[in-house]
Amino acid sequence: NVRELEGALKRVIAHSHFMGRDITIELIRESLKDLLALQDKLVSVDNIQRTVAEYYKIKISDLLSKRRSRSVARPRQVAMALSKELTNHSLPEIGDVFGGRDHTTVLHACRKINELKESDADIREDYKNLLRTLTT
């Protein structure tokens, strides 16, 4: 992402001027340590799809399919919500990797899962378990 690169470069230059030091690998690491730590925590959508499919004992192809049965749709919605929470991808990008779905479908999935986490203990527990698995 060009904007992120430009922001990182500006951050390093500002840090160099502020500290009165030349730009070195050490200074770059110091300047960008929080960005680098965040990057390590980010999870790929592929990894989310694989983990969710395994957790719910369905195929990845089912997550990407047009099937709308609850046994497939609910895990797909969970995977979309996790993708929104754990990645920097936009709603349209997430929709694309879930079988070319519209961004509004992803938005609906995120809202639905957040709503269900409030009222359904099973969904809340599933989401918590998946989140833990993906971030540790």
PDB file of C-alpha atoms in Angstrom:
ATOM      1  CA  ASN A   1       0.000   0.000   0.000  1.00  0.00           C
ATOM      2  CA  VAL A   2       1.610   3.235  -1.183  1.00  0.00           C
ATOM      3  CA  ARG A   3       0.009   5.389   1.526  1.00  0.00           C
ATOM      4  CA  GLU A   4       1.282   3.099   4.274  1.00  0.00           C
ATOM      5  CA  LEU A   5       4.788   3.132   2.792  1.00  0.00           C
ATOM      6  CA  GLU A   6       4.752   6.910   2.509  1.00  0.00           C
ATOM      7  CA  GLY A   7       3.540   7.212   6.097  1.00  0.00           C
ATOM      8  CA  ALA A   8       6.272   4.868   7.318  1.00  0.00           C
ATOM      9  CA  LEU A   9       8.931   6.827   5.427  1.00  0.00           C
ATOM     10  CA  LYS A  10       7.704  10.137   6.877  1.00  0.00           C
ATOM     11  CA  ARG A  11       7.696   8.594  10.338  1.00  0.00           C
ATOM     12  CA  VAL A  12      11.330   7.449   9.981  1.00  0.00           C
ATOM     13  CA  ILE A  13      12.439  10.863   8.670  1.00  0.00           C
ATOM     14  CA  ALA A  14      10.626  12.686  11.482  1.00  0.00           C
ATOM     15  CA  HIS A  15      12.128  10.342  14.066  1.00  0.00           C
ATOM     16  CA  SER A  16      15.589  10.935  12.577  1.00  0.00           C
ATOM     17  CA  HIS A  17      15.188  14.737  12.753  1.00  0.00           C
ATOM     18  CA  PHE A  18      13.711  14.625  16.251  1.00  0.00           C
ATOM     19  CA  MET A  19      16.496  12.394  17.610  1.00  0.00           C
ATOM     20  CA  GLY A  20      19.201  14.210  15.622  1.00  0.00           C
ATOM     21  CA  ARG A  21      20.513  10.897  14.287  1.00  0.00           C
ATOM     22  CA  ASP A  22      21.284   9.557  10.843  1.00  0.00           C
ATOM     23  CA  ILE A  23      18.899   7.006   9.383  1.00  0.00           C
ATOM     24  CA  THR A  24      20.157   3.501  10.134  1.00  0.00           C
ATOM     25  CA  ILE A  25      18.524   0.083  10.244  1.00  0.00           C
ATOM     26  CA  GLU A  26      18.402   0.430  14.040  1.00  0.00           C
ATOM     27  CA  LEU A  27      16.629   3.810  13.819  1.00  0.00           C
ATOM     28  CA  ILE A  28      14.168   2.412  11.267  1.00  0.00           C
ATOM     29  CA  ARG A  29      13.330  -0.537  13.541  1.00  0.00           C
ATOM     30  CA  GLU A  30      12.944   1.819  16.490  1.00  0.00           C
ATOM     31  CA  SER A  31      10.710   4.193  14.503  1.00  0.00           C
ATOM     32  CA  LEU A  32       8.491   1.472  13.089  1.00  0.00           C
ATOM     33  CA  LYS A  33       8.431  -1.022  15.982  1.00  0.00           C
ATOM     34  CA  ASP A  34       4.706  -0.566  16.651  1.00  0.00           C
ATOM     35  CA  LEU A  35       3.879  -0.919  12.946  1.00  0.00           C
ATOM     36  CA  LEU A  36       6.045  -4.028  12.673  1.00  0.00           C
ATOM     37  CA  ALA A  37       4.405  -5.536  15.769  1.00  0.00           C
ATOM     38  CA  LEU A  38       0.956  -4.835  14.306  1.00  0.00           C
ATOM     39  CA  GLN A  39       1.985  -6.442  11.010  1.00  0.00           C
ATOM     40  CA  ASP A  40       2.983  -9.611  12.870  1.00  0.00           C
ATOM     41  CA  LYS A  41      -0.470  -9.779  14.465  1.00  0.00           C
ATOM     42  CA  LEU A  42      -2.350  -9.418  11.190  1.00  0.00           C
ATOM     43  CA  VAL A  43      -3.896 -12.589   9.878  1.00  0.00           C
ATOM     44  CA  SER A  44      -4.577 -13.452   6.248  1.00  0.00           C
ATOM     45  CA  VAL A  45      -8.092 -14.046   4.946  1.00  0.00           C
ATOM     46  CA  ASP A  46      -6.909 -17.427   3.624  1.00  0.00           C
ATOM     47  CA  ASN A  47      -5.843 -18.424   7.115  1.00  0.00           C
ATOM     48  CA  ILE A  48      -9.202 -17.268   8.519  1.00  0.00           C
ATOM     49  CA  GLN A  49     -11.105 -19.269   5.895  1.00  0.00           C
ATOM     50  CA  ARG A  50      -9.023 -22.375   6.570  1.00  0.00           C
ATOM     51  CA  THR A  51      -9.405 -22.062  10.362  1.00  0.00           C
ATOM     52  CA  VAL A  52     -13.169 -21.425  10.224  1.00  0.00           C
ATOM     53  CA  ALA A  53     -13.754 -24.285   7.778  1.00  0.00           C
ATOM     54  CA  GLU A  54     -11.768 -26.640  10.000  1.00  0.00           C
ATOM     55  CA  TYR A  55     -13.564 -25.429  13.153  1.00  0.00           C
ATOM     56  CA  TYR A  56     -17.041 -25.950  11.670  1.00  0.00           C
ATOM     57  CA  LYS A  57     -15.974 -29.109   9.784  1.00  0.00           C
ATOM     58  CA  ILE A  58     -16.930 -27.797   6.355  1.00  0.00           C
ATOM     59  CA  LYS A  59     -14.941 -27.349   3.149  1.00  0.00           C
ATOM     60  CA  ILE A  60     -13.372 -24.043   2.165  1.00  0.00           C
ATOM     61  CA  SER A  61     -15.243 -24.405  -1.124  1.00  0.00           C
ATOM     62  CA  ASP A  62     -18.492 -24.305   0.906  1.00  0.00           C
ATOM     63  CA  LEU A  63     -17.455 -20.975   2.458  1.00  0.00           C
ATOM     64  CA  LEU A  64     -16.927 -19.599  -1.040  1.00  0.00           C
ATOM     65  CA  SER A  65     -20.028 -21.178  -2.574  1.00  0.00           C
ATOM     66  CA  LYS A  66     -23.427 -19.613  -3.181  1.00  0.00           C
ATOM     67  CA  ARG A  67     -25.086 -22.067  -0.767  1.00  0.00           C
ATOM     68  CA  ARG A  68     -27.320 -20.322   1.751  1.00  0.00           C
ATOM     69  CA  SER A  69     -28.141 -23.121   4.182  1.00  0.00           C
ATOM     70  CA  ARG A  70     -27.498 -22.091   7.779  1.00  0.00           C
ATOM     71  CA  SER A  71     -24.833 -24.791   8.213  1.00  0.00           C
ATOM     72  CA  VAL A  72     -22.731 -22.970   5.612  1.00  0.00           C
ATOM     73  CA  ALA A  73     -23.998 -19.378   5.802  1.00  0.00           C
ATOM     74  CA  ARG A  74     -23.325 -18.922   9.530  1.00  0.00           C
ATOM     75  CA  PRO A  75     -19.675 -20.057   9.362  1.00  0.00           C
ATOM     76  CA  ARG A  76     -19.247 -17.847   6.279  1.00  0.00           C
ATOM     77  CA  GLN A  77     -20.627 -14.868   8.215  1.00  0.00           C
ATOM     78  CA  VAL A  78     -18.306 -15.622  11.130  1.00  0.00           C
ATOM     79  CA  ALA A  79     -15.341 -15.817   8.743  1.00  0.00           C
ATOM     80  CA  MET A  80     -16.307 -12.501   7.128  1.00  0.00           C
ATOM     81  CA  ALA A  81     -16.645 -10.802  10.533  1.00  0.00           C
ATOM     82  CA  LEU A  82     -13.262 -12.175  11.624  1.00  0.00           C
ATOM     83  CA  SER A  83     -11.743 -11.001   8.329  1.00  0.00           C
ATOM     84  CA  LYS A  84     -13.024  -7.485   8.946  1.00  0.00           C
ATOM     85  CA  GLU A  85     -11.756  -7.467  12.526  1.00  0.00           C
ATOM     86  CA  LEU A  86      -8.346  -9.060  11.962  1.00  0.00           C
ATOM     87  CA  THR A  87      -7.258  -7.712   8.576  1.00  0.00           C
ATOM     88  CA  ASN A  88      -6.907  -4.326   6.936  1.00  0.00           C
ATOM     89  CA  HIS A  89      -8.992  -5.409   3.953  1.00  0.00           C
ATOM     90  CA  SER A  90     -11.960  -3.317   2.865  1.00  0.00           C
ATOM     91  CA  LEU A  91     -15.483  -4.738   2.695  1.00  0.00           C
ATOM     92  CA  PRO A  92     -15.318  -5.099  -1.128  1.00  0.00           C
ATOM     93  CA  GLU A  93     -11.969  -6.909  -0.871  1.00  0.00           C
ATOM     94  CA  ILE A  94     -13.367  -9.315   1.713  1.00  0.00           C
ATOM     95  CA  GLY A  95     -16.443  -9.889  -0.447  1.00  0.00           C
ATOM     96  CA  ASP A  96     -14.226 -10.712  -3.427  1.00  0.00           C
ATOM     97  CA  VAL A  97     -12.337 -13.446  -1.574  1.00  0.00           C
ATOM     98  CA  PHE A  98     -15.599 -14.948  -0.322  1.00  0.00           C
ATOM     99  CA  GLY A  99     -16.862 -15.905  -3.748  1.00  0.00           C
ATOM    100  CA  GLY A 100     -17.323 -12.448  -5.264  1.00  0.00           C
ATOM    101  CA  ARG A 101     -19.909 -11.234  -2.788  1.00  0.00           C
ATOM    102  CA  ASP A 102     -20.993  -7.614  -2.589  1.00  0.00           C
ATOM    103  CA  HIS A 103     -19.584  -5.376   0.164  1.00  0.00           C
ATOM    104  CA  THR A 104     -23.093  -5.002   1.604  1.00  0.00           C
ATOM    105  CA  THR A 105     -23.202  -8.772   2.155  1.00  0.00           C
ATOM    106  CA  VAL A 106     -19.999  -8.512   4.193  1.00  0.00           C
ATOM    107  CA  LEU A 107     -21.432  -5.572   6.137  1.00  0.00           C
ATOM    108  CA  HIS A 108     -24.597  -7.566   6.872  1.00  0.00           C
ATOM    109  CA  ALA A 109     -22.488 -10.537   8.024  1.00  0.00           C
ATOM    110  CA  CYS A 110     -20.479  -8.356  10.417  1.00  0.00           C
ATOM    111  CA  ARG A 111     -23.603  -6.779  11.880  1.00  0.00           C
ATOM    112  CA  LYS A 112     -25.389 -10.129  12.140  1.00  0.00           C
ATOM    113  CA  ILE A 113     -22.498 -11.808  13.953  1.00  0.00           C
ATOM    114  CA  ASN A 114     -22.120  -8.868  16.357  1.00  0.00           C
ATOM    115  CA  GLU A 115     -25.850  -9.078  17.072  1.00  0.00           C
ATOM    116  CA  LEU A 116     -25.696 -12.857  17.562  1.00  0.00           C
ATOM    117  CA  LYS A 117     -22.683 -12.575  19.879  1.00  0.00           C
ATOM    118  CA  GLU A 118     -24.970 -10.617  22.209  1.00  0.00           C
ATOM    119  CA  SER A 119     -27.854 -13.092  22.153  1.00  0.00           C
ATOM    120  CA  ASP A 120     -26.417 -16.512  21.263  1.00  0.00           C
ATOM    121  CA  ALA A 121     -23.909 -18.096  23.660  1.00  0.00           C
ATOM    122  CA  ASP A 122     -22.815 -20.674  21.060  1.00  0.00           C
ATOM    123  CA  ILE A 123     -21.896 -18.030  18.477  1.00  0.00           C
ATOM    124  CA  ARG A 124     -20.196 -15.945  21.166  1.00  0.00           C
ATOM    125  CA  GLU A 125     -18.129 -18.968  22.261  1.00  0.00           C
ATOM    126  CA  ASP A 126     -17.308 -19.996  18.675  1.00  0.00           C
ATOM    127  CA  TYR A 127     -16.190 -16.469  17.812  1.00  0.00           C
ATOM    128  CA  LYS A 128     -14.068 -16.215  20.952  1.00  0.00           C
ATOM    129  CA  ASN A 129     -12.420 -19.597  20.274  1.00  0.00           C
ATOM    130  CA  LEU A 130     -11.691 -18.722  16.644  1.00  0.00           C
ATOM    131  CA  LEU A 131     -10.323 -15.308  17.605  1.00  0.00           C
ATOM    132  CA  ARG A 132      -8.025 -16.939  20.163  1.00  0.00           C
ATOM    133  CA  THR A 133      -6.865 -19.561  17.652  1.00  0.00           C
ATOM    134  CA  LEU A 134      -6.120 -16.964  14.985  1.00  0.00           C
ATOM    135  CA  THR A 135      -4.290 -14.473  17.205  1.00  0.00           C
ATOM    136  CA  THR A 136      -2.048 -16.784  19.229  1.00  0.00           C
TER     137      THR A 136
END
